[in-house]
Amino acid sequence: MADIETDVLIIGTGPAGSATAALLATYGIENMAVNRYRWLANTPRAHITNQRTMEVLRDLGREVEGEAYLHCSPQDIMGENVFCTSLAGEELGRLKTWGTHPRSKAEHLMSSPTEMNDLPQTFMEPLLFKTACSRGTQARMSTEYVSHVQDAEGVTTTCRDRLTGKEFTVRSKYLVGADGGNSMVAQHLGLPFEGKMGVAGSMNILFKADLARYVAHRPSVLYWVLQPGSNVGGIGMGLVRMIRPWNEWLINWGYDINEGAPHVDNAFAEGVARDLIGDPDIDIEVTSVSTWTVNNCYAAQAHKGRVFCMGDAIHRHPPSNGLGSNTSIQDGFNLAWKLAMVIKGQAGPGLLETYTEERAPIARQIVTRANQSIEEFGPIFGALGLLESIDPVKMQENMDRRCDDTQAAENQREALRAAIAFKVYEFDAHGVEMNQRYRSGAVEADGQPEPAFTQDRELHFEQTTWPGGRLPHVWLFNDNNQKASTLDLCGHGRFTILTGIGGRAWIEAARALSSELDLPLVTHIIGPRQPWQDHYGDWARAREVGDAGVVLVRPDHHVAWRSEAMAADPKGELRRVLKIILDR
């Protein structure tokens, strides 16, 4: 007999684990979350928060979304991505990023009801954890995972209380491993991984210093400093990252992984910081130092049986593109509603098989993209002449020659501008963040081919109701002149039916099936003199079905199925689709 019983046991309370716990608790599912440490994140590791993640927070409640905005650095101070020789030194170039360029800003505004922002993990994690615990999650700190055994009925997990040293067992219907890049759950589960761990070495230096005079006129979260001859490989590129404007900072500085992690004391950390700032006399307070490795590794399978892994446990990569925490939270948004419906008896176990089908390709995509982004610094180094010599004096001369009045210098300047502009694929890849289109058993095709992308799919998000895509966002209005996003009408753990004035039979069918299948179905008719009206006509343009057609939306905002027009037997057709998707 197990010491504790629960529906879902979650190992880890980082962004993935806390988000999953918060969502399950919101859906009314009993869950327990354990953390091997005494508290939550003590360093601001993840920070870029994209629109899709903010949509998850919005789905948890406007108060959750609002608290994120309260603590974040807003989008308008994120984007002057600077390349320089030091913060006080010469600027080499600049790139508008994270949706701050006017064209990109317009796309962001049209894509989502939410705003991108910079929310360090030291703020995001407590927000999600608090939401989970306040809604029913049972949490235990200083509790580490030891092992698990699963059978046909559930999972028995052994944990250890790190304060007493005593082991205890937890019996759950399902186990979620959200225990980070060195996941023991994934290891014990035997998940197949592709790629390589430890491809490069890096260190973080957290410090406090008032740098407003160097950065406030060009606000950004990232300042890239190139100082030839000062570190591994001789290129000497360091990153100065804003944590809180403009007095809390994190430096990312590389080391030779072949020589092992170095000992980093405060004197060394202060020296690196002053060099990158370019002010030898500035007051600095180093608060912590740590080393880590750059990984290029992802799980080809995200679950086995009743055990599921998510977050850094299945996608291990550098922080390029700001994808880590975002993808982790979105893993939870994908899995939580499926677990909830299976536990409540509203869906069969086959629904859970779609977690790997949908999220493993995303893991591969973002690991590949993040590591590719590191490689794409090469053209910047090349344009500055830093790859032509390892002699620091010669490297500096190569950088300086771009200022000459010669054709070669003009060509060098153009090459540098092009190389910096190309980094938009790391720092403003809206499509990478938002263009996920699922193909799985939880999506029923409508016979239409996937719409082709009309722009670069990594840079631009293109909305569609094609089954598997995320429901398009447009603003709708009610009789009180209040506006709501189409996404606001959906989600919250329930399937939603969206139709027009000609689709009343779909509404009647949904109401009958809701009772028949014991499945909550939310219904909305959008049109003139209806509770929600499409004054701009944007929904009519975005829905890709007629007034008598229907769009069936999953709890995670992805389109499950659609019909261009009224079916001969709407109840029978909707029943068929729901039974396929839910494995009924």
Coordinates of C-alpha atoms in Angstrom, one line a residue:
M1 CA 0.0 0.0 0.0
A2 CA 1.4 3.4 -1.0
D3 CA 1.9 6.1 1.5
I4 CA 0.2 8.7 -0.6
E5 CA -2.3 8.5 -3.5
T6 CA -3.1 11.0 -6.1
D7 CA -4.2 11.2 -9.7
V8 CA -1.1 12.7 -11.2
L9 CA 2.4 13.0 -9.6
I10 CA 4.7 15.6 -11.1
I11 CA 8.4 15.5 -10.5
G12 CA 9.8 19.0 -10.7
T13 CA 8.3 22.5 -10.1
G14 CA 10.0 24.4 -12.8
P15 CA 8.1 26.1 -15.6
A16 CA 6.9 22.8 -17.1
G17 CA 6.0 21.1 -13.8
S18 CA 4.3 24.1 -12.2
A19 CA 2.4 24.9 -15.4
T20 CA 1.1 21.4 -15.6
A21 CA 0.2 21.3 -12.0
A22 CA -1.7 24.7 -12.3
L23 CA -3.6 23.5 -15.3
L24 CA -4.5 20.1 -13.8
A25 CA -5.7 21.8 -10.6
T26 CA -7.7 24.3 -12.6
Y27 CA -9.4 21.4 -14.5
G28 CA -10.3 19.7 -11.1
I29 CA -7.7 17.0 -11.2
E30 CA -6.0 15.9 -8.0
N31 CA -2.2 16.2 -8.4
M32 CA 1.0 16.4 -6.3
A33 CA 4.2 18.2 -7.3
V34 CA 7.6 17.5 -5.7
N35 CA 10.8 19.6 -5.8
R36 CA 14.1 18.2 -4.6
Y37 CA 15.2 21.7 -3.5
R38 CA 13.8 23.8 -0.6
W39 CA 12.4 26.4 -2.9
L40 CA 12.0 27.5 -6.5
A41 CA 14.4 28.9 -9.0
N42 CA 17.1 31.0 -7.4
T43 CA 18.6 32.3 -10.6
P44 CA 16.8 34.1 -13.5
R45 CA 17.7 31.4 -16.1
A46 CA 14.8 31.7 -18.5
H47 CA 13.3 35.1 -19.3
I48 CA 12.0 35.7 -22.9
T49 CA 8.2 35.1 -22.6
N50 CA 6.6 34.7 -26.0
Q51 CA 2.9 35.3 -27.0
R52 CA 2.0 31.6 -27.0
T53 CA 3.1 31.2 -23.4
M54 CA 1.2 34.3 -22.4
E55 CA -1.8 32.8 -24.0
V56 CA -1.4 29.8 -21.6
L57 CA -1.2 32.2 -18.7
R58 CA -4.3 34.0 -20.0
D59 CA -6.1 30.7 -20.2
L60 CA -5.3 30.1 -16.5
G61 CA -7.0 33.4 -15.7
R62 CA -6.7 37.1 -16.4
E63 CA -5.3 37.5 -12.9
V64 CA -2.4 35.2 -13.7
E65 CA -1.7 37.0 -17.0
G66 CA -2.0 40.3 -15.2
E67 CA 0.5 39.4 -12.6
A68 CA 3.0 38.3 -15.3
Y69 CA 2.7 41.8 -16.8
L70 CA 3.1 43.4 -13.4
H71 CA 6.5 41.8 -12.8
C72 CA 7.9 41.7 -16.4
S73 CA 10.1 44.1 -18.3
P74 CA 7.7 45.1 -21.1
Q75 CA 8.2 44.5 -24.8
D76 CA 9.0 48.1 -25.7
I77 CA 12.3 48.0 -23.8
M78 CA 13.4 44.6 -25.0
G79 CA 14.5 45.1 -28.5
E80 CA 17.6 47.2 -29.3
N81 CA 19.9 44.2 -29.7
V82 CA 23.3 45.7 -29.6
F83 CA 26.7 44.5 -30.8
C84 CA 29.6 46.4 -29.3
T85 CA 33.2 46.2 -28.1
S86 CA 32.0 47.0 -24.6
L87 CA 29.0 48.8 -23.2
A88 CA 31.0 51.9 -22.8
G89 CA 32.9 51.3 -26.0
E90 CA 32.2 51.3 -29.8
E91 CA 28.9 50.1 -31.1
L92 CA 29.4 47.7 -34.1
G93 CA 25.7 47.4 -35.1
R94 CA 22.2 47.1 -33.8
L95 CA 19.1 45.0 -34.6
K96 CA 15.5 45.6 -33.6
T97 CA 14.2 42.4 -32.0
W98 CA 11.5 40.6 -30.1
G99 CA 8.7 42.3 -32.0
T100 CA 9.8 45.9 -31.6
H101 CA 10.4 46.6 -35.2
P102 CA 7.3 48.4 -36.6
R103 CA 6.6 45.6 -39.1
S104 CA 7.1 42.9 -36.6
K105 CA 5.1 44.8 -33.9
A106 CA 2.1 44.9 -36.3
E107 CA 2.3 41.2 -36.8
H108 CA 2.5 40.6 -33.0
L109 CA -0.6 42.8 -32.5
M110 CA -2.6 41.0 -35.1
S111 CA -1.5 37.5 -33.9
S112 CA -2.5 37.4 -30.3
P113 CA -4.4 39.2 -27.5
T114 CA -1.2 38.9 -25.5
E115 CA 2.1 40.7 -25.4
M116 CA 5.6 39.3 -25.5
N117 CA 7.7 40.3 -22.5
D118 CA 10.8 39.6 -20.4
L119 CA 9.9 37.7 -17.2
P120 CA 12.8 36.1 -15.4
Q121 CA 12.3 32.5 -14.2
T122 CA 12.6 33.8 -10.6
F123 CA 9.2 35.5 -11.2
M124 CA 7.5 33.1 -13.6
E125 CA 8.1 30.0 -11.6
P126 CA 6.6 31.3 -8.3
L127 CA 3.6 32.7 -10.3
L128 CA 2.8 29.3 -11.8
F129 CA 3.6 27.4 -8.5
K130 CA 1.4 29.7 -6.5
T131 CA -1.4 29.3 -9.0
A132 CA -1.1 25.5 -8.7
C133 CA -1.1 25.4 -5.0
S134 CA -3.9 27.9 -4.5
R135 CA -6.1 25.7 -6.8
G136 CA -5.4 22.4 -5.1
T137 CA -2.0 21.0 -6.0
Q138 CA -0.3 19.2 -3.0
A139 CA 3.3 20.4 -3.1
R140 CA 6.3 18.9 -1.2
M141 CA 9.7 20.7 -1.2
S142 CA 13.0 19.0 -0.3
T143 CA 11.6 15.9 -1.8
E144 CA 13.6 13.9 -4.5
Y145 CA 12.5 11.3 -7.0
V146 CA 14.2 7.9 -6.5
S147 CA 12.5 5.5 -8.9
H148 CA 9.2 4.4 -10.4
V149 CA 7.4 1.2 -11.4
Q150 CA 4.3 1.3 -13.7
D151 CA 1.7 -1.3 -14.3
A152 CA -1.6 -1.6 -16.1
E153 CA -3.4 0.5 -13.5
G154 CA -1.0 3.2 -12.4
V155 CA 2.5 4.1 -11.3
T156 CA 4.2 3.6 -7.9
T157 CA 6.9 6.2 -7.4
T158 CA 9.5 6.1 -4.6
C159 CA 10.6 9.5 -3.3
R160 CA 13.0 10.6 -0.5
D161 CA 12.4 13.3 2.0
R162 CA 15.8 15.1 2.0
L163 CA 15.2 16.5 5.5
T164 CA 14.7 13.2 7.2
G165 CA 16.3 10.8 4.7
K166 CA 13.2 8.6 4.8
E167 CA 11.7 7.2 1.6
F168 CA 8.0 7.0 0.9
T169 CA 5.9 5.9 -2.0
V170 CA 3.3 7.7 -4.1
R171 CA 0.6 5.8 -6.1
S172 CA -0.7 7.8 -9.0
K173 CA -2.6 7.1 -12.2
Y174 CA 0.0 9.0 -14.2
L175 CA 3.5 10.3 -13.6
V176 CA 5.0 13.4 -15.2
G177 CA 8.8 13.9 -15.3
A178 CA 9.5 17.6 -15.4
D179 CA 12.8 17.2 -13.7
G180 CA 15.1 19.1 -16.0
G181 CA 18.0 18.4 -18.4
N182 CA 19.4 15.7 -16.2
S183 CA 16.0 14.0 -15.9
M184 CA 16.1 10.8 -13.8
V185 CA 12.6 10.0 -14.9
A186 CA 13.5 10.1 -18.5
Q187 CA 16.6 8.0 -17.8
H188 CA 14.7 5.4 -15.9
L189 CA 11.9 5.4 -18.5
G190 CA 14.5 4.7 -21.2
L191 CA 13.4 7.4 -23.5
P192 CA 15.3 7.4 -26.8
F193 CA 17.4 10.5 -27.3
E194 CA 19.1 11.9 -30.4
G195 CA 21.9 14.4 -30.5
K196 CA 24.7 15.1 -28.0
M197 CA 25.0 16.6 -24.5
G198 CA 27.9 18.9 -23.5
V199 CA 28.9 20.4 -26.9
A200 CA 30.3 23.6 -25.3
G201 CA 30.9 25.1 -22.0
S202 CA 29.5 28.3 -20.5
M203 CA 29.3 30.2 -17.3
N204 CA 26.8 32.6 -15.8
I205 CA 27.9 35.6 -13.7
L206 CA 25.0 37.4 -11.9
F207 CA 25.8 40.8 -10.6
K208 CA 24.3 44.2 -9.7
A209 CA 25.6 47.5 -11.1
D210 CA 24.0 50.7 -12.3
L211 CA 24.5 50.6 -16.0
A212 CA 21.8 53.1 -17.0
R213 CA 24.3 55.6 -18.5
Y214 CA 25.5 52.9 -20.9
V215 CA 22.2 51.3 -21.9
A216 CA 19.1 53.3 -21.2
H217 CA 19.3 55.2 -24.5
R218 CA 19.3 51.8 -26.4
P219 CA 17.1 49.6 -24.2
S220 CA 17.5 45.9 -24.7
V221 CA 17.7 42.6 -22.8
L222 CA 20.8 41.5 -24.7
Y223 CA 24.1 43.3 -25.3
W224 CA 26.7 41.3 -27.3
V225 CA 30.3 42.3 -26.6
L226 CA 33.2 41.3 -28.9
Q227 CA 36.7 41.6 -27.5
P228 CA 39.4 39.8 -29.7
G229 CA 41.8 37.6 -27.8
S230 CA 40.0 37.5 -24.5
N231 CA 38.5 34.1 -24.4
V232 CA 38.0 30.6 -25.9
G233 CA 38.9 30.5 -29.6
G234 CA 40.3 34.1 -29.4
I235 CA 37.0 35.8 -30.5
G236 CA 36.1 36.9 -27.0
M237 CA 32.3 37.3 -27.3
G238 CA 30.4 37.7 -24.1
L239 CA 26.7 38.4 -23.5
V240 CA 25.5 41.0 -21.0
R241 CA 21.9 40.3 -20.3
M242 CA 19.5 42.6 -18.5
I243 CA 17.6 41.0 -15.6
R244 CA 16.0 44.2 -14.2
P245 CA 16.4 47.5 -15.8
W246 CA 19.1 48.8 -15.4
N247 CA 20.8 47.5 -12.3
E248 CA 20.6 43.7 -12.3
W249 CA 22.6 41.7 -14.9
L250 CA 23.7 38.3 -16.0
I251 CA 26.9 37.7 -18.0
N252 CA 27.2 34.6 -20.2
W253 CA 30.9 33.8 -20.8
G254 CA 32.3 30.7 -22.5
Y255 CA 34.9 28.3 -21.4
D256 CA 36.8 25.4 -23.2
I257 CA 34.7 22.3 -22.3
N258 CA 37.6 20.1 -23.2
E259 CA 39.5 21.5 -20.2
G260 CA 36.6 21.1 -17.8
A261 CA 34.6 23.7 -15.9
P262 CA 36.9 26.4 -14.4
H263 CA 36.9 27.6 -10.9
V264 CA 35.2 31.0 -11.0
D265 CA 35.7 33.2 -8.0
N266 CA 34.4 36.7 -7.4
A267 CA 37.7 38.4 -8.5
F268 CA 37.5 36.6 -11.8
A269 CA 33.8 37.4 -12.2
E270 CA 34.3 41.1 -11.4
G271 CA 37.2 41.2 -14.0
V272 CA 35.0 39.8 -16.7
A273 CA 32.2 42.1 -15.9
R274 CA 34.3 45.3 -15.9
D275 CA 36.0 44.3 -19.2
L276 CA 32.6 43.7 -20.9
I277 CA 31.2 46.9 -19.4
G278 CA 34.3 48.8 -20.4
D279 CA 34.5 50.7 -17.1
P280 CA 37.4 49.5 -14.8
D281 CA 36.2 51.6 -11.8
I282 CA 32.4 50.8 -11.8
D283 CA 31.0 49.4 -8.6
I284 CA 29.9 45.8 -9.0
E285 CA 28.3 43.4 -6.6
V286 CA 28.6 39.8 -7.8
T287 CA 25.7 37.7 -6.5
S288 CA 26.4 34.3 -7.9
V289 CA 28.4 32.4 -10.5
S290 CA 27.7 29.0 -12.1
T291 CA 28.8 26.9 -15.0
W292 CA 26.7 24.9 -17.4
T293 CA 27.0 23.1 -20.8
V294 CA 25.5 23.7 -24.1
N295 CA 23.5 20.7 -25.3
N296 CA 22.1 19.6 -28.6
C297 CA 19.8 16.7 -27.6
Y298 CA 16.1 15.8 -27.8
A299 CA 13.8 12.9 -27.1
A300 CA 12.4 11.1 -30.1
Q301 CA 9.6 9.8 -27.8
A302 CA 8.1 11.9 -25.0
H303 CA 6.3 9.1 -23.0
K304 CA 6.0 5.4 -22.4
G305 CA 2.8 4.0 -21.0
R306 CA 1.6 6.1 -18.0
V307 CA 4.8 8.1 -17.6
F308 CA 5.3 11.4 -19.5
C309 CA 8.3 13.7 -19.7
M310 CA 8.3 17.4 -20.6
G311 CA 10.4 20.5 -20.6
D312 CA 14.1 20.3 -20.4
A313 CA 13.8 16.6 -19.8
I314 CA 13.0 16.1 -23.5
H315 CA 14.5 19.2 -25.2
R316 CA 18.0 20.1 -24.1
H317 CA 19.5 23.1 -25.9
P318 CA 21.1 26.5 -25.4
P319 CA 19.0 29.5 -24.6
S320 CA 19.1 30.8 -28.1
N321 CA 15.7 32.1 -29.4
G322 CA 14.4 32.1 -25.9
L323 CA 12.6 28.8 -26.5
G324 CA 13.2 26.8 -23.4
S325 CA 10.7 27.9 -20.7
N326 CA 8.2 28.7 -23.4
T327 CA 8.2 25.3 -24.9
S328 CA 8.2 23.7 -21.5
I329 CA 5.0 25.5 -20.5
Q330 CA 3.4 24.7 -23.8
D331 CA 4.3 21.0 -23.3
G332 CA 2.1 21.2 -20.1
F333 CA -0.7 22.9 -22.0
N334 CA -0.7 20.1 -24.5
L335 CA -0.7 17.3 -21.9
A336 CA -2.8 18.6 -19.1
W337 CA -6.2 18.6 -20.8
K338 CA -5.6 15.2 -22.2
L339 CA -4.8 13.7 -18.8
A340 CA -7.8 15.5 -17.3
M341 CA -10.2 14.1 -19.9
V342 CA -8.9 10.6 -19.6
I343 CA -9.0 10.6 -15.8
K344 CA -12.5 12.0 -15.9
G345 CA -13.6 9.2 -18.3
Q346 CA -14.3 11.7 -21.0
A347 CA -11.7 10.2 -23.3
G348 CA -10.0 6.9 -23.9
P349 CA -6.3 6.2 -23.2
G350 CA -5.5 6.5 -26.9
L351 CA -5.8 10.3 -26.5
L352 CA -2.6 10.3 -24.4
E353 CA -0.6 8.7 -27.3
T354 CA -1.0 11.9 -29.1
Y355 CA 1.3 13.7 -26.7
T356 CA 4.4 12.2 -28.2
E357 CA 3.0 12.6 -31.7
E358 CA 2.5 16.3 -31.2
R359 CA 5.3 17.4 -28.9
A360 CA 8.3 15.2 -29.9
P361 CA 8.5 17.0 -33.3
I362 CA 8.4 20.4 -31.5
A363 CA 11.3 19.2 -29.3
R364 CA 13.4 18.4 -32.3
Q365 CA 12.5 21.6 -34.0
I366 CA 13.5 23.9 -31.2
V367 CA 16.7 22.1 -30.3
T368 CA 17.8 22.3 -33.9
R369 CA 16.8 25.9 -34.2
A370 CA 18.5 26.9 -30.9
N371 CA 21.8 25.3 -31.9
Q372 CA 21.7 26.6 -35.4
S373 CA 21.3 30.1 -34.0
I374 CA 24.6 29.8 -32.3
E375 CA 26.3 28.9 -35.5
E376 CA 24.8 31.9 -37.2
F377 CA 27.1 34.2 -35.2
G378 CA 29.8 32.9 -37.5
P379 CA 29.1 35.4 -40.4
I380 CA 29.4 38.3 -37.9
F381 CA 32.8 37.1 -36.8
G382 CA 33.7 36.6 -40.5
A383 CA 32.6 40.1 -41.5
L384 CA 34.7 41.6 -38.7
G385 CA 37.7 39.6 -39.9
L386 CA 37.9 37.7 -36.6
L387 CA 38.3 34.3 -38.3
E388 CA 41.3 35.2 -40.4
S389 CA 43.8 35.2 -37.5
I390 CA 44.2 34.1 -33.9
D391 CA 46.5 37.0 -33.1
P392 CA 44.6 39.6 -31.1
V393 CA 46.5 42.5 -32.6
K394 CA 45.7 41.3 -36.1
M395 CA 42.1 40.6 -35.2
Q396 CA 41.7 44.2 -33.9
E397 CA 43.3 45.5 -37.1
N398 CA 40.8 43.5 -39.1
M399 CA 37.9 45.0 -37.2
D400 CA 39.3 48.5 -37.6
R401 CA 39.7 48.3 -41.3
R402 CA 36.0 48.4 -41.9
C403 CA 36.3 52.1 -41.2
D404 CA 38.6 52.7 -44.2
D405 CA 37.6 54.6 -47.3
T406 CA 38.2 51.6 -49.6
Q407 CA 36.0 49.3 -51.7
A408 CA 37.1 46.4 -49.5
A409 CA 36.0 48.3 -46.4
E410 CA 32.7 49.1 -48.0
N411 CA 32.2 45.4 -48.8
Q412 CA 33.1 44.6 -45.2
R413 CA 30.6 47.1 -43.8
E414 CA 27.9 45.6 -46.0
A415 CA 28.8 42.1 -45.0
L416 CA 28.6 43.1 -41.3
R417 CA 25.2 44.7 -41.8
A418 CA 23.9 41.6 -43.6
A419 CA 25.3 39.3 -40.9
I420 CA 23.7 41.3 -38.1
A421 CA 20.4 41.5 -39.9
F422 CA 20.4 37.7 -40.4
K423 CA 20.3 37.3 -36.6
V424 CA 16.5 38.0 -36.9
Y425 CA 16.3 34.2 -37.1
E426 CA 17.3 34.1 -33.5
F427 CA 15.9 37.3 -32.0
D428 CA 12.6 37.8 -33.8
A429 CA 11.6 34.4 -35.1
H430 CA 7.8 34.8 -34.6
G431 CA 7.0 31.8 -36.7
V432 CA 9.3 29.5 -34.7
E433 CA 7.4 30.6 -31.6
M434 CA 3.9 30.3 -33.0
N435 CA 3.6 28.2 -36.1
Q436 CA 3.1 24.8 -34.5
R437 CA 0.6 22.7 -36.5
Y438 CA -0.1 19.3 -35.1
R439 CA -0.7 16.0 -36.9
S440 CA -2.0 13.3 -34.7
G441 CA -4.9 11.2 -33.6
A442 CA -6.2 14.2 -31.7
V443 CA -6.8 16.1 -35.0
E444 CA -9.3 15.0 -37.6
A445 CA -8.5 16.2 -41.1
D446 CA -11.2 17.8 -43.2
G447 CA -9.7 16.7 -46.6
Q448 CA -8.2 20.0 -47.3
P449 CA -4.4 20.3 -48.0
E450 CA -2.3 22.2 -45.4
P451 CA -2.2 25.9 -46.5
A452 CA 1.2 26.8 -47.8
F453 CA 3.2 29.5 -46.0
T454 CA 3.3 32.7 -48.0
Q455 CA 6.3 34.0 -46.1
D456 CA 9.3 32.6 -44.3
R457 CA 7.7 30.2 -41.8
E458 CA 10.4 30.7 -39.2
L459 CA 10.1 34.5 -39.2
H460 CA 6.3 34.9 -39.7
F461 CA 3.3 33.4 -38.0
E462 CA 0.5 32.6 -40.4
Q463 CA -2.9 31.9 -38.9
T464 CA -5.3 29.2 -40.1
T465 CA -8.2 27.1 -39.0
W466 CA -6.7 24.1 -40.8
P467 CA -7.0 21.2 -38.4
G468 CA -4.0 21.0 -36.2
G469 CA -3.2 24.7 -36.3
R470 CA -3.7 27.2 -33.5
L471 CA -7.1 29.0 -33.7
P472 CA -6.7 32.4 -35.4
H473 CA -6.9 35.4 -33.0
V474 CA -9.3 38.2 -33.9
W475 CA -11.3 40.6 -31.8
L476 CA -15.0 40.1 -31.3
F477 CA -17.5 42.3 -29.5
N478 CA -20.6 41.8 -27.4
D479 CA -23.7 44.0 -26.9
N480 CA -21.9 45.8 -24.1
N481 CA -19.2 46.9 -26.5
Q482 CA -16.7 44.6 -24.6
K483 CA -14.2 42.9 -26.8
A484 CA -12.8 39.4 -26.5
S485 CA -10.3 37.4 -28.5
T486 CA -11.6 34.3 -30.3
L487 CA -9.1 32.5 -28.0
D488 CA -10.9 33.9 -25.0
L489 CA -14.1 32.1 -26.1
C490 CA -12.2 28.8 -26.1
G491 CA -9.8 26.8 -23.8
H492 CA -10.3 26.4 -20.1
G493 CA -10.2 22.6 -20.4
R494 CA -13.2 22.3 -22.7
F495 CA -13.9 21.8 -26.4
T496 CA -15.5 24.7 -28.2
I497 CA -17.8 24.9 -31.2
L498 CA -17.6 28.1 -33.3
T499 CA -20.1 28.6 -36.0
G500 CA -22.1 31.3 -37.8
I501 CA -25.8 32.2 -38.2
G502 CA -26.3 29.3 -40.6
G503 CA -24.9 26.8 -38.1
R504 CA -27.6 26.6 -35.5
A505 CA -27.9 22.8 -36.2
W506 CA -24.3 22.4 -35.0
I507 CA -25.2 24.1 -31.7
E508 CA -28.2 21.8 -31.2
A509 CA -26.0 18.8 -32.1
A510 CA -23.3 19.9 -29.6
R511 CA -25.8 20.3 -26.8
A512 CA -27.3 16.9 -27.4
L513 CA -23.8 15.3 -27.6
S514 CA -22.6 17.0 -24.5
S515 CA -25.3 15.2 -22.5
E516 CA -24.9 11.9 -24.4
L517 CA -21.1 11.8 -24.1
D518 CA -20.9 13.5 -20.6
L519 CA -18.5 16.0 -22.2
P520 CA -18.7 19.8 -21.7
L521 CA -19.0 21.5 -25.0
V522 CA -19.0 25.3 -25.2
T523 CA -20.9 26.7 -28.2
H524 CA -20.8 30.2 -29.9
I525 CA -22.6 31.6 -32.8
I526 CA -20.7 34.6 -34.2
G527 CA -22.6 37.1 -36.3
P528 CA -24.9 40.1 -36.3
R529 CA -27.3 40.3 -33.4
Q530 CA -25.6 37.3 -31.8
P531 CA -23.8 37.4 -28.3
W532 CA -20.5 37.8 -30.2
Q533 CA -20.3 40.0 -33.3
D534 CA -17.6 40.3 -35.9
H535 CA -17.7 44.1 -36.5
Y536 CA -14.4 44.2 -38.4
G537 CA -15.2 41.1 -40.4
D538 CA -11.9 39.6 -39.4
W539 CA -13.4 36.4 -38.2
A540 CA -15.2 35.9 -41.5
R541 CA -11.9 36.3 -43.3
A542 CA -10.0 34.1 -40.9
R543 CA -12.3 31.2 -40.2
E544 CA -11.9 29.6 -43.7
V545 CA -15.4 28.0 -43.5
G546 CA -18.9 29.4 -44.4
D547 CA -21.6 30.8 -42.2
A548 CA -23.1 27.3 -41.9
G549 CA -19.7 25.7 -41.3
V550 CA -18.1 24.9 -38.0
V551 CA -14.7 25.0 -36.3
L552 CA -14.1 22.6 -33.4
V553 CA -11.4 23.9 -31.0
R554 CA -9.5 21.8 -28.5
P555 CA -8.9 23.0 -24.9
D556 CA -5.4 24.1 -25.9
H557 CA -6.7 26.4 -28.7
H558 CA -5.7 24.1 -31.5
V559 CA -8.3 23.3 -34.1
A560 CA -9.4 19.7 -33.8
W561 CA -11.7 19.6 -36.9
R562 CA -13.7 21.9 -39.1
S563 CA -16.4 21.6 -41.7
E564 CA -16.8 24.2 -44.5
A565 CA -20.6 23.8 -44.6
M566 CA -23.5 22.2 -42.8
A567 CA -23.4 18.4 -42.8
A568 CA -26.4 16.3 -43.8
D569 CA -26.4 14.8 -40.3
P570 CA -24.6 17.4 -38.0
K571 CA -25.1 15.4 -34.8
G572 CA -23.8 12.2 -36.4
E573 CA -20.8 13.9 -37.9
L574 CA -19.9 15.7 -34.7
R575 CA -20.3 12.5 -32.8
R576 CA -18.0 10.7 -35.3
V577 CA -15.3 13.3 -35.0
L578 CA -15.4 13.6 -31.2
K579 CA -15.2 9.8 -30.8
I580 CA -12.2 9.6 -33.0
I581 CA -10.3 12.5 -31.3
L582 CA -11.2 11.3 -27.8
D583 CA -10.7 7.6 -28.4
R584 CA -14.2 6.9 -27.3

